[in-house]
Amino acid sequence: MGVPQIWELIREHQPDPVPRYPISVSLPGKRIAIDAYHILFECGFFNKYGTVDDISKPILNFIHRLKELISLDVWFLLIFDGNDKPTKIRRADAIEGDSELDTINRNFGTNIFNDPIMGSIHDLLTKMNISWVTTTGEGEAFCCYLQHILNVVDYVWSNDSDCLIFGGTKLLKNCSKQYSDVGVTSEYNKYFDKQKNNYITSVNYTDLVQNHGMLNRNQLLLYSILLGADYNTGIKGLGKIKSLSIVKHKKTNFSQIFYDIFNTITDQNKSEKQQQYESFQKDMFSYCQKHSKSLFGRNYGESLLSKDKDNFENWPSIDIVLHYFHPSMLRNFNKELINSTYTNIHGSKGYDKINFPDLKTYLTEMKFGNVTNFDKWFHNTMHEMFLIKYINYSGNSEALKKNIMITEEKNEYINNINRNISQWKVRYKSFLSGVMYDKHD
């Protein structure tokens, strides 16, 4: 989730029009690390109470999303959260007398996904010959590490603004059938007409900082601490406007000072950093007391910044701050996971490694209630998923002539990118081994 106000700032600084395009335009040609939790949430595996009991419909939604990606021959890698992911703070979760760190540590090391659900998801991916990674902590943090540090991927797909804090520089977000920059689970979705195609928004954070006045990463780190993000509830009395004034202040660069304290920290210097952190809090408070009018537009000397106080309330502990600066994650990457034998890698057939009868049996046991003809659904879903790969990589021109016929070619004009997209209407005969359907059965 991160800090919703960060997305507000992104929207304010995005060039006009917002770079939001059909996924058929945005995704091909890019290597994408996907925050798996974000995708699973949109597919319906979780609600406000936790995981759902019946996962048959979420599994069906998940297959549809995988089909969407594979049918475009997109290069993607799903990144799952690990057991060292701290439990996110919710005020309702707190036990009276607990600190925020207590609330996190009470569940630290427990997986938010129960084993049967994750087992089902991983089994499905394995049977579909799709590679994935389970990191140690936050999935989106490792996505950003793959993008910004290791350069394994070009983009991170996530709706979590923490990606910017974790170092992500190119993001994809809010995939939905809307021209407007809203996600599929957004409460604003109902106010817009759905389009035929899924659209997704591209965020080039480096460009926004360098050319459009967006907050830099150091400023975002302090902004998140002041407002409250996944692991803290925010500084009492500082909303988004006051917090923004503090992090953008130039005469005393609080964001840089804050960053310098936590950027390099070890077990040996942690007590020294604790003292620096406490001094920073009081120095910032004192500065705000003295310059309340110029910073915030009014004098808060009788309330928030009264003379009988020497600090703001509700600063997070140093351990919580470290979750933002130095998240738990893998520091190596197995490149075998992106070799050309996997279905999720551009340029691979992928389907030649799938035991389709076994996959069909596995999915039959899911008992999809809203699939009236399972055999037909399975046949059509698998063939539509792998049609482009079959055309591009089968290597058998005679079989292509026999099995594939282009019946219509047209150009569809896409308004918000001011260009035509070439489209083919294709008829096909069954070409996947073990996937047959007799419509007369």
Short mmCIF file of C-alpha atoms in Angstrom, two decimals:
data_model
loop_
_atom_site.label_atom_id
_atom_site.label_comp_id
_atom_site.label_asym_id
_atom_site.label_seq_id
_atom_site.Cartn_x
_atom_site.Cartn_y
_atom_site.Cartn_z
CA MET A 1 0.00 0.00 0.00
CA GLY A 2 2.65 2.51 1.05
CA VAL A 3 1.68 6.18 1.26
CA PRO A 4 -1.35 7.12 -0.91
CA GLN A 5 -0.28 10.77 -0.83
CA ILE A 6 2.83 9.82 -2.82
CA TRP A 7 0.65 8.77 -5.74
CA GLU A 8 -1.14 12.12 -5.42
CA LEU A 9 2.22 13.85 -5.82
CA ILE A 10 3.06 11.63 -8.80
CA ARG A 11 -0.20 12.60 -10.51
CA GLU A 12 0.53 16.29 -9.89
CA HIS A 13 3.95 15.98 -11.53
CA GLN A 14 3.13 13.59 -14.37
CA PRO A 15 3.31 15.13 -17.84
CA ASP A 16 0.00 15.74 -19.59
CA PRO A 17 -1.39 13.49 -20.92
CA VAL A 18 -0.56 10.79 -18.36
CA PRO A 19 1.41 7.98 -20.05
CA ARG A 20 -1.38 5.41 -19.83
CA TYR A 21 -1.67 2.97 -22.71
CA PRO A 22 -3.26 -0.39 -23.59
CA ILE A 23 -1.22 -3.25 -22.17
CA SER A 24 -0.77 -4.56 -25.73
CA VAL A 25 1.29 -1.39 -26.34
CA SER A 26 2.88 -0.92 -22.90
CA LEU A 27 4.07 -4.41 -21.96
CA PRO A 28 5.67 -6.16 -24.99
CA GLY A 29 9.41 -5.54 -25.23
CA LYS A 30 9.81 -4.84 -21.52
CA ARG A 31 11.22 -7.13 -18.84
CA ILE A 32 8.87 -6.81 -15.86
CA ALA A 33 9.17 -7.84 -12.21
CA ILE A 34 5.66 -8.19 -10.78
CA ASP A 35 4.78 -7.71 -7.13
CA ALA A 36 2.83 -10.97 -6.76
CA TYR A 37 0.85 -9.81 -3.71
CA HIS A 38 -0.55 -6.93 -5.74
CA ILE A 39 -1.73 -9.29 -8.49
CA LEU A 40 -3.17 -11.82 -6.03
CA PHE A 41 -5.02 -9.05 -4.19
CA GLU A 42 -6.63 -7.86 -7.42
CA CYS A 43 -7.57 -11.45 -8.26
CA GLY A 44 -9.51 -11.73 -5.00
CA PHE A 45 -7.33 -13.99 -2.82
CA PHE A 46 -7.61 -11.53 0.07
CA ASN A 47 -10.21 -9.31 1.67
CA LYS A 48 -10.10 -6.99 4.68
CA TYR A 49 -10.31 -10.01 6.99
CA GLY A 50 -7.36 -11.86 5.42
CA THR A 51 -7.37 -14.71 2.93
CA VAL A 52 -10.64 -15.96 1.43
CA ASP A 53 -11.92 -19.47 2.14
CA ASP A 54 -12.89 -20.44 -1.42
CA ILE A 55 -10.04 -19.74 -3.86
CA SER A 56 -11.66 -21.21 -6.97
CA LYS A 57 -12.76 -17.83 -8.34
CA PRO A 58 -9.45 -16.09 -7.46
CA ILE A 59 -7.58 -18.93 -9.19
CA LEU A 60 -9.75 -18.41 -12.27
CA ASN A 61 -8.99 -14.67 -12.19
CA PHE A 62 -5.28 -15.43 -11.77
CA ILE A 63 -5.29 -17.72 -14.80
CA HIS A 64 -6.97 -14.97 -16.81
CA ARG A 65 -4.23 -12.51 -15.82
CA LEU A 66 -1.52 -15.03 -16.72
CA LYS A 67 -3.24 -15.65 -20.04
CA GLU A 68 -3.27 -11.92 -20.71
CA LEU A 69 0.49 -11.68 -20.20
CA ILE A 70 1.52 -14.88 -21.97
CA SER A 71 -0.75 -14.25 -24.97
CA LEU A 72 1.23 -11.03 -25.56
CA ASP A 73 4.53 -12.93 -25.18
CA VAL A 74 5.47 -10.62 -22.30
CA TRP A 75 8.68 -11.19 -20.29
CA PHE A 76 7.61 -11.23 -16.62
CA LEU A 77 8.74 -12.63 -13.29
CA LEU A 78 6.45 -12.95 -10.25
CA ILE A 79 8.06 -12.00 -6.93
CA PHE A 80 6.42 -13.33 -3.75
CA ASP A 81 6.79 -11.98 -0.20
CA GLY A 82 8.85 -14.06 2.21
CA ASN A 83 8.52 -14.99 5.87
CA ASP A 84 10.64 -12.02 6.99
CA LYS A 85 8.10 -9.53 5.71
CA PRO A 86 7.05 -7.42 8.71
CA THR A 87 3.34 -7.27 9.42
CA LYS A 88 1.99 -3.93 8.27
CA ILE A 89 0.69 -1.59 10.93
CA ARG A 90 -3.03 -1.09 11.21
CA ARG A 91 -4.38 0.84 14.14
CA ALA A 92 -6.97 -1.84 14.76
CA ASP A 93 -4.20 -4.43 15.13
CA ALA A 94 -2.55 -2.75 18.07
CA ILE A 95 -2.85 -4.18 21.55
CA GLU A 96 -3.16 -1.60 24.31
CA GLY A 97 0.29 -0.78 25.64
CA ASP A 98 2.08 -2.12 22.56
CA SER A 99 4.47 0.04 20.62
CA GLU A 100 4.39 -0.07 16.82
CA LEU A 101 7.47 -2.30 16.94
CA ASP A 102 5.67 -4.66 19.34
CA THR A 103 2.78 -4.90 16.89
CA ILE A 104 5.16 -5.78 14.07
CA ASN A 105 7.29 -8.19 16.06
CA ARG A 106 4.27 -10.05 17.39
CA ASN A 107 3.77 -11.43 13.88
CA PHE A 108 7.28 -11.08 12.51
CA GLY A 109 8.42 -14.24 10.76
CA THR A 110 4.89 -15.49 10.08
CA ASN A 111 3.70 -15.72 6.51
CA ILE A 112 0.60 -13.67 5.68
CA PHE A 113 -0.39 -16.37 3.20
CA ASN A 114 -1.41 -19.68 4.67
CA ASP A 115 0.35 -22.68 3.18
CA PRO A 116 -2.59 -24.23 1.28
CA ILE A 117 -3.20 -21.05 -0.70
CA MET A 118 0.44 -20.45 -1.56
CA GLY A 119 0.83 -24.15 -2.27
CA SER A 120 -2.02 -24.00 -4.78
CA ILE A 121 -0.62 -20.90 -6.47
CA HIS A 122 2.89 -22.33 -6.71
CA ASP A 123 1.58 -25.69 -7.95
CA LEU A 124 -0.34 -23.90 -10.69
CA LEU A 125 2.71 -21.89 -11.76
CA THR A 126 4.88 -25.01 -11.82
CA LYS A 127 2.37 -26.92 -13.91
CA MET A 128 2.20 -23.97 -16.34
CA ASN A 129 6.02 -23.85 -16.56
CA ILE A 130 6.15 -20.33 -15.10
CA SER A 131 9.15 -19.36 -12.97
CA TRP A 132 8.88 -17.21 -9.87
CA VAL A 133 10.89 -15.99 -6.87
CA THR A 134 10.05 -16.03 -3.16
CA THR A 135 12.22 -13.42 -1.49
CA THR A 136 12.94 -13.12 2.24
CA GLY A 137 10.91 -9.98 2.94
CA GLU A 138 8.87 -7.53 0.88
CA GLY A 139 8.29 -8.70 -2.69
CA GLU A 140 8.20 -5.15 -4.05
CA ALA A 141 11.58 -4.38 -2.43
CA PHE A 142 13.18 -7.27 -4.32
CA CYS A 143 11.40 -6.19 -7.53
CA CYS A 144 13.10 -2.81 -7.18
CA TYR A 145 16.44 -4.46 -6.44
CA LEU A 146 16.15 -6.46 -9.67
CA GLN A 147 15.30 -3.28 -11.59
CA HIS A 148 17.53 -0.58 -10.13
CA ILE A 149 20.57 -2.52 -8.85
CA LEU A 150 20.89 -5.77 -10.81
CA ASN A 151 19.27 -4.49 -14.04
CA VAL A 152 17.60 -7.87 -14.54
CA VAL A 153 14.29 -6.13 -15.36
CA ASP A 154 13.25 -2.83 -16.91
CA TYR A 155 10.07 -2.16 -14.94
CA VAL A 156 8.38 -3.00 -11.63
CA TRP A 157 4.64 -3.66 -11.74
CA SER A 158 3.04 -2.71 -8.43
CA ASN A 159 0.51 -0.29 -6.95
CA ASP A 160 2.65 0.12 -3.81
CA SER A 161 4.27 3.55 -3.56
CA ASP A 162 6.98 2.01 -1.35
CA CYS A 163 8.58 0.91 -4.64
CA LEU A 164 9.87 4.46 -5.01
CA ILE A 165 11.32 4.35 -1.48
CA PHE A 166 12.94 0.99 -2.21
CA GLY A 167 14.74 2.46 -5.22
CA GLY A 168 12.44 1.62 -8.13
CA THR A 169 12.78 4.11 -10.98
CA LYS A 170 10.39 2.73 -13.62
CA LEU A 171 6.98 1.48 -12.52
CA LEU A 172 3.78 0.14 -14.03
CA LYS A 173 0.60 0.62 -12.02
CA ASN A 174 -3.20 0.68 -12.07
CA CYS A 175 -3.99 -1.94 -14.67
CA SER A 176 -7.71 -1.66 -15.44
CA LYS A 177 -10.21 -1.15 -18.25
CA GLN A 178 -10.12 2.62 -17.75
CA TYR A 179 -8.58 5.50 -19.66
CA SER A 180 -8.22 7.23 -16.30
CA ASP A 181 -5.36 6.37 -13.94
CA VAL A 182 -7.32 4.17 -11.53
CA GLY A 183 -6.78 0.54 -10.55
CA VAL A 184 -9.21 -2.32 -10.84
CA THR A 185 -9.93 -2.28 -7.07
CA SER A 186 -10.18 1.52 -6.78
CA GLU A 187 -13.36 2.97 -5.29
CA TYR A 188 -13.34 5.47 -8.18
CA ASN A 189 -13.54 2.69 -10.77
CA LYS A 190 -17.32 2.76 -10.72
CA TYR A 191 -17.40 6.37 -11.92
CA PHE A 192 -15.74 5.62 -15.26
CA ASP A 193 -16.90 3.67 -18.27
CA LYS A 194 -14.98 0.46 -18.87
CA GLN A 195 -13.03 0.17 -22.09
CA LYS A 196 -12.55 -2.88 -24.28
CA ASN A 197 -8.85 -3.22 -23.44
CA ASN A 198 -6.86 -3.15 -20.23
CA TYR A 199 -4.76 -0.01 -19.77
CA ILE A 200 -1.76 0.53 -17.52
CA THR A 201 0.07 3.65 -16.33
CA SER A 202 3.82 4.04 -16.77
CA VAL A 203 5.83 6.03 -14.20
CA ASN A 204 9.37 7.20 -15.01
CA TYR A 205 10.38 8.39 -11.55
CA THR A 206 13.85 9.58 -12.60
CA ASP A 207 12.32 11.83 -15.25
CA LEU A 208 9.75 13.19 -12.79
CA VAL A 209 12.49 14.15 -10.33
CA GLN A 210 14.89 15.60 -12.89
CA ASN A 211 12.43 17.41 -15.14
CA HIS A 212 9.11 17.85 -13.34
CA GLY A 213 9.96 18.83 -9.74
CA MET A 214 8.92 15.58 -8.03
CA LEU A 215 10.34 14.78 -4.57
CA ASN A 216 13.58 12.81 -4.71
CA ARG A 217 14.05 9.50 -2.87
CA ASN A 218 15.60 11.10 0.24
CA GLN A 219 12.61 13.41 0.52
CA LEU A 220 10.18 10.52 0.03
CA LEU A 221 11.81 8.56 2.84
CA LEU A 222 11.29 11.34 5.36
CA TYR A 223 7.85 12.15 3.93
CA SER A 224 6.75 8.55 4.50
CA ILE A 225 8.01 8.54 8.09
CA LEU A 226 6.26 11.83 8.88
CA LEU A 227 2.94 10.83 7.29
CA GLY A 228 2.97 7.17 8.28
CA ALA A 229 3.31 4.28 5.87
CA ASP A 230 3.23 0.49 6.16
CA TYR A 231 5.16 0.20 9.44
CA ASN A 232 4.31 3.37 11.36
CA THR A 233 1.20 5.47 11.90
CA GLY A 234 2.80 8.88 11.35
CA ILE A 235 3.87 11.88 13.43
CA LYS A 236 1.03 13.34 15.43
CA GLY A 237 -0.13 16.70 14.12
CA LEU A 238 1.74 16.58 10.80
CA GLY A 239 -0.47 15.96 7.80
CA LYS A 240 0.53 15.91 4.17
CA ILE A 241 0.81 19.70 3.79
CA LYS A 242 3.06 20.30 6.81
CA SER A 243 5.11 17.18 6.02
CA LEU A 244 5.61 18.36 2.46
CA SER A 245 6.79 21.77 3.68
CA ILE A 246 9.38 20.13 5.93
CA VAL A 247 10.82 17.73 3.36
CA LYS A 248 11.03 20.44 0.67
CA HIS A 249 12.67 22.98 2.96
CA LYS A 250 16.04 24.01 1.55
CA LYS A 251 17.63 26.25 4.18
CA THR A 252 17.93 23.25 6.47
CA ASN A 253 17.82 20.07 4.38
CA PHE A 254 16.07 17.75 6.84
CA SER A 255 15.63 15.03 4.21
CA GLN A 256 19.36 14.81 3.53
CA ILE A 257 20.23 14.87 7.24
CA PHE A 258 17.72 12.09 7.91
CA TYR A 259 19.07 10.04 5.00
CA ASP A 260 22.68 10.43 6.14
CA ILE A 261 21.82 9.04 9.58
CA PHE A 262 20.34 5.80 8.29
CA ASN A 263 22.04 5.20 4.96
CA THR A 264 24.99 3.40 6.56
CA ILE A 265 24.22 1.63 9.82
CA THR A 266 25.77 -1.42 11.47
CA ASP A 267 25.41 -3.26 14.75
CA GLN A 268 28.55 -1.49 15.89
CA ASN A 269 27.32 2.06 15.28
CA LYS A 270 23.61 1.55 16.00
CA SER A 271 23.71 3.23 19.44
CA GLU A 272 25.48 6.23 17.90
CA LYS A 273 22.82 6.37 15.17
CA GLN A 274 20.11 6.22 17.84
CA GLN A 275 21.57 9.34 19.45
CA GLN A 276 21.77 11.07 16.07
CA TYR A 277 18.14 10.13 15.38
CA GLU A 278 16.96 11.56 18.70
CA SER A 279 18.95 14.75 18.11
CA PHE A 280 17.45 15.04 14.63
CA GLN A 281 13.92 14.84 16.05
CA LYS A 282 14.52 17.61 18.56
CA ASP A 283 16.45 19.80 16.12
CA MET A 284 13.63 19.55 13.59
CA PHE A 285 11.02 20.31 16.24
CA SER A 286 13.00 23.31 17.49
CA TYR A 287 13.39 24.63 13.96
CA CYS A 288 9.66 24.27 13.32
CA GLN A 289 8.95 26.14 16.58
CA LYS A 290 11.13 29.05 15.50
CA HIS A 291 9.94 29.16 11.89
CA SER A 292 6.33 28.02 12.18
CA LYS A 293 4.91 30.96 10.22
CA SER A 294 7.31 30.68 7.28
CA LEU A 295 7.07 26.86 7.15
CA PHE A 296 3.37 26.30 7.72
CA GLY A 297 1.74 29.68 7.07
CA ARG A 298 0.64 30.22 10.66
CA ASN A 299 1.94 30.20 14.21
CA TYR A 300 1.35 26.93 16.07
CA GLY A 301 3.03 28.16 19.28
CA GLU A 302 -0.12 27.61 21.33
CA SER A 303 -0.77 24.04 20.17
CA LEU A 304 1.37 21.71 18.08
CA LEU A 305 4.58 23.64 18.70
CA SER A 306 3.98 25.03 22.18
CA LYS A 307 6.98 26.05 24.29
CA ASP A 308 6.38 23.35 26.91
CA LYS A 309 7.20 20.67 24.29
CA ASP A 310 10.55 19.66 22.89
CA ASN A 311 9.53 17.09 20.27
CA PHE A 312 6.77 15.84 18.01
CA GLU A 313 4.89 12.76 19.20
CA ASN A 314 4.83 9.27 17.70
CA TRP A 315 8.22 9.02 16.04
CA PRO A 316 8.84 5.39 15.01
CA SER A 317 11.69 3.45 16.60
CA ILE A 318 15.01 3.15 14.81
CA ASP A 319 14.20 -0.51 14.02
CA ILE A 320 11.06 0.49 12.17
CA VAL A 321 12.87 3.19 10.22
CA LEU A 322 15.38 0.57 9.11
CA HIS A 323 12.58 -1.43 7.46
CA TYR A 324 12.27 1.45 4.98
CA PHE A 325 16.00 2.03 4.47
CA HIS A 326 17.28 -1.55 4.51
CA PRO A 327 14.43 -4.00 3.84
CA SER A 328 15.04 -7.72 4.20
CA MET A 329 15.61 -9.30 0.79
CA LEU A 330 17.67 -11.74 -1.20
CA ARG A 331 20.98 -10.27 -2.33
CA ASN A 332 21.57 -12.73 -5.13
CA PHE A 333 19.53 -13.90 -8.07
CA ASN A 334 19.36 -17.28 -9.79
CA LYS A 335 19.51 -16.44 -13.50
CA GLU A 336 18.31 -19.95 -14.34
CA LEU A 337 14.84 -18.65 -13.46
CA ILE A 338 14.83 -16.48 -16.57
CA ASN A 339 16.21 -18.91 -19.12
CA SER A 340 14.37 -19.43 -22.39
CA THR A 341 12.63 -22.66 -21.38
CA TYR A 342 10.02 -20.92 -19.20
CA THR A 343 6.59 -19.84 -20.42
CA ASN A 344 6.92 -16.37 -18.85
CA ILE A 345 10.06 -15.45 -20.79
CA HIS A 346 9.75 -13.65 -24.12
CA GLY A 347 11.07 -15.68 -27.02
CA SER A 348 10.32 -19.08 -25.51
CA LYS A 349 7.66 -21.55 -26.57
CA GLY A 350 7.13 -22.64 -22.99
CA TYR A 351 4.09 -24.72 -23.80
CA ASP A 352 6.27 -27.63 -24.98
CA LYS A 353 7.27 -28.20 -21.33
CA ILE A 354 3.70 -28.36 -20.02
CA ASN A 355 1.88 -31.60 -19.24
CA PHE A 356 -1.55 -30.35 -20.29
CA PRO A 357 -3.54 -33.45 -19.20
CA ASP A 358 -1.99 -33.12 -15.72
CA LEU A 359 -2.76 -29.39 -15.65
CA LYS A 360 -6.34 -30.09 -16.73
CA THR A 361 -6.82 -32.67 -13.97
CA TYR A 362 -5.43 -30.23 -11.41
CA LEU A 363 -7.78 -27.45 -12.51
CA THR A 364 -10.76 -29.80 -12.68
CA GLU A 365 -10.37 -30.36 -8.94
CA MET A 366 -10.80 -26.61 -8.37
CA LYS A 367 -14.48 -26.95 -9.38
CA PHE A 368 -14.93 -23.54 -11.00
CA GLY A 369 -18.60 -22.82 -10.34
CA ASN A 370 -19.00 -20.20 -13.06
CA VAL A 371 -17.41 -22.32 -15.83
CA THR A 372 -20.33 -24.19 -17.40
CA ASN A 373 -18.32 -26.20 -19.93
CA PHE A 374 -14.91 -26.92 -18.43
CA ASP A 375 -13.49 -28.85 -21.41
CA LYS A 376 -14.32 -26.01 -23.80
CA TRP A 377 -13.00 -23.37 -21.37
CA PHE A 378 -9.72 -25.24 -20.85
CA HIS A 379 -9.20 -25.81 -24.59
CA ASN A 380 -9.90 -22.20 -25.57
CA THR A 381 -8.00 -20.66 -22.66
CA MET A 382 -4.82 -22.65 -23.31
CA HIS A 383 -4.88 -22.13 -27.07
CA GLU A 384 -5.55 -18.39 -26.81
CA MET A 385 -2.79 -18.15 -24.21
CA PHE A 386 -0.15 -19.74 -26.44
CA LEU A 387 -1.32 -18.72 -29.92
CA ILE A 388 1.27 -15.96 -30.44
CA LYS A 389 4.07 -18.16 -29.12
CA TYR A 390 2.98 -20.96 -31.44
CA ILE A 391 2.94 -18.64 -34.46
CA ASN A 392 6.32 -17.09 -33.58
CA TYR A 393 8.31 -20.02 -32.26
CA SER A 394 6.85 -23.34 -33.41
CA GLY A 395 9.40 -23.51 -36.23
CA ASN A 396 7.07 -25.63 -38.35
CA SER A 397 5.78 -23.63 -41.29
CA GLU A 398 3.77 -26.54 -42.69
CA ALA A 399 1.96 -27.06 -39.40
CA LEU A 400 1.26 -23.32 -39.22
CA LYS A 401 -0.33 -23.34 -42.67
CA LYS A 402 -2.46 -26.28 -41.60
CA ASN A 403 -3.52 -25.00 -38.17
CA ILE A 404 -3.64 -21.20 -38.46
CA MET A 405 -5.71 -18.99 -40.74
CA ILE A 406 -5.85 -15.20 -40.61
CA THR A 407 -9.46 -14.34 -41.45
CA GLU A 408 -9.40 -10.58 -40.91
CA GLU A 409 -6.86 -7.78 -40.55
CA LYS A 410 -7.76 -4.37 -39.19
CA ASN A 411 -6.34 -1.32 -37.47
CA GLU A 412 -7.90 -0.11 -34.25
CA TYR A 413 -7.43 3.58 -33.50
CA ILE A 414 -6.50 4.15 -29.85
CA ASN A 415 -7.52 7.66 -28.81
CA ASN A 416 -5.12 8.39 -25.98
CA ILE A 417 -2.00 7.36 -27.93
CA ASN A 418 -3.18 8.82 -31.25
CA ARG A 419 -2.19 5.81 -33.33
CA ASN A 420 -3.52 2.68 -34.97
CA ILE A 421 -2.86 -0.79 -33.58
CA SER A 422 -2.76 -3.60 -36.12
CA GLN A 423 -4.95 -6.55 -35.20
CA TRP A 424 -5.54 -9.98 -36.70
CA LYS A 425 -8.55 -12.18 -36.32
CA VAL A 426 -7.32 -15.78 -36.36
CA ARG A 427 -9.00 -19.14 -36.71
CA TYR A 428 -7.00 -22.09 -35.45
CA LYS A 429 -7.12 -25.83 -35.18
CA SER A 430 -5.98 -27.49 -31.98
CA PHE A 431 -2.19 -27.34 -31.88
CA LEU A 432 -1.36 -28.09 -28.22
CA SER A 433 -0.49 -31.69 -27.42
CA GLY A 434 -3.04 -33.18 -25.07
CA VAL A 435 -5.53 -30.27 -25.38
CA MET A 436 -8.45 -31.36 -27.53
CA TYR A 437 -12.12 -30.45 -27.50
CA ASP A 438 -14.90 -32.00 -29.52
CA LYS A 439 -17.76 -29.52 -29.56
CA HIS A 440 -20.17 -32.37 -30.26
CA ASP A 441 -19.35 -34.16 -26.99
#
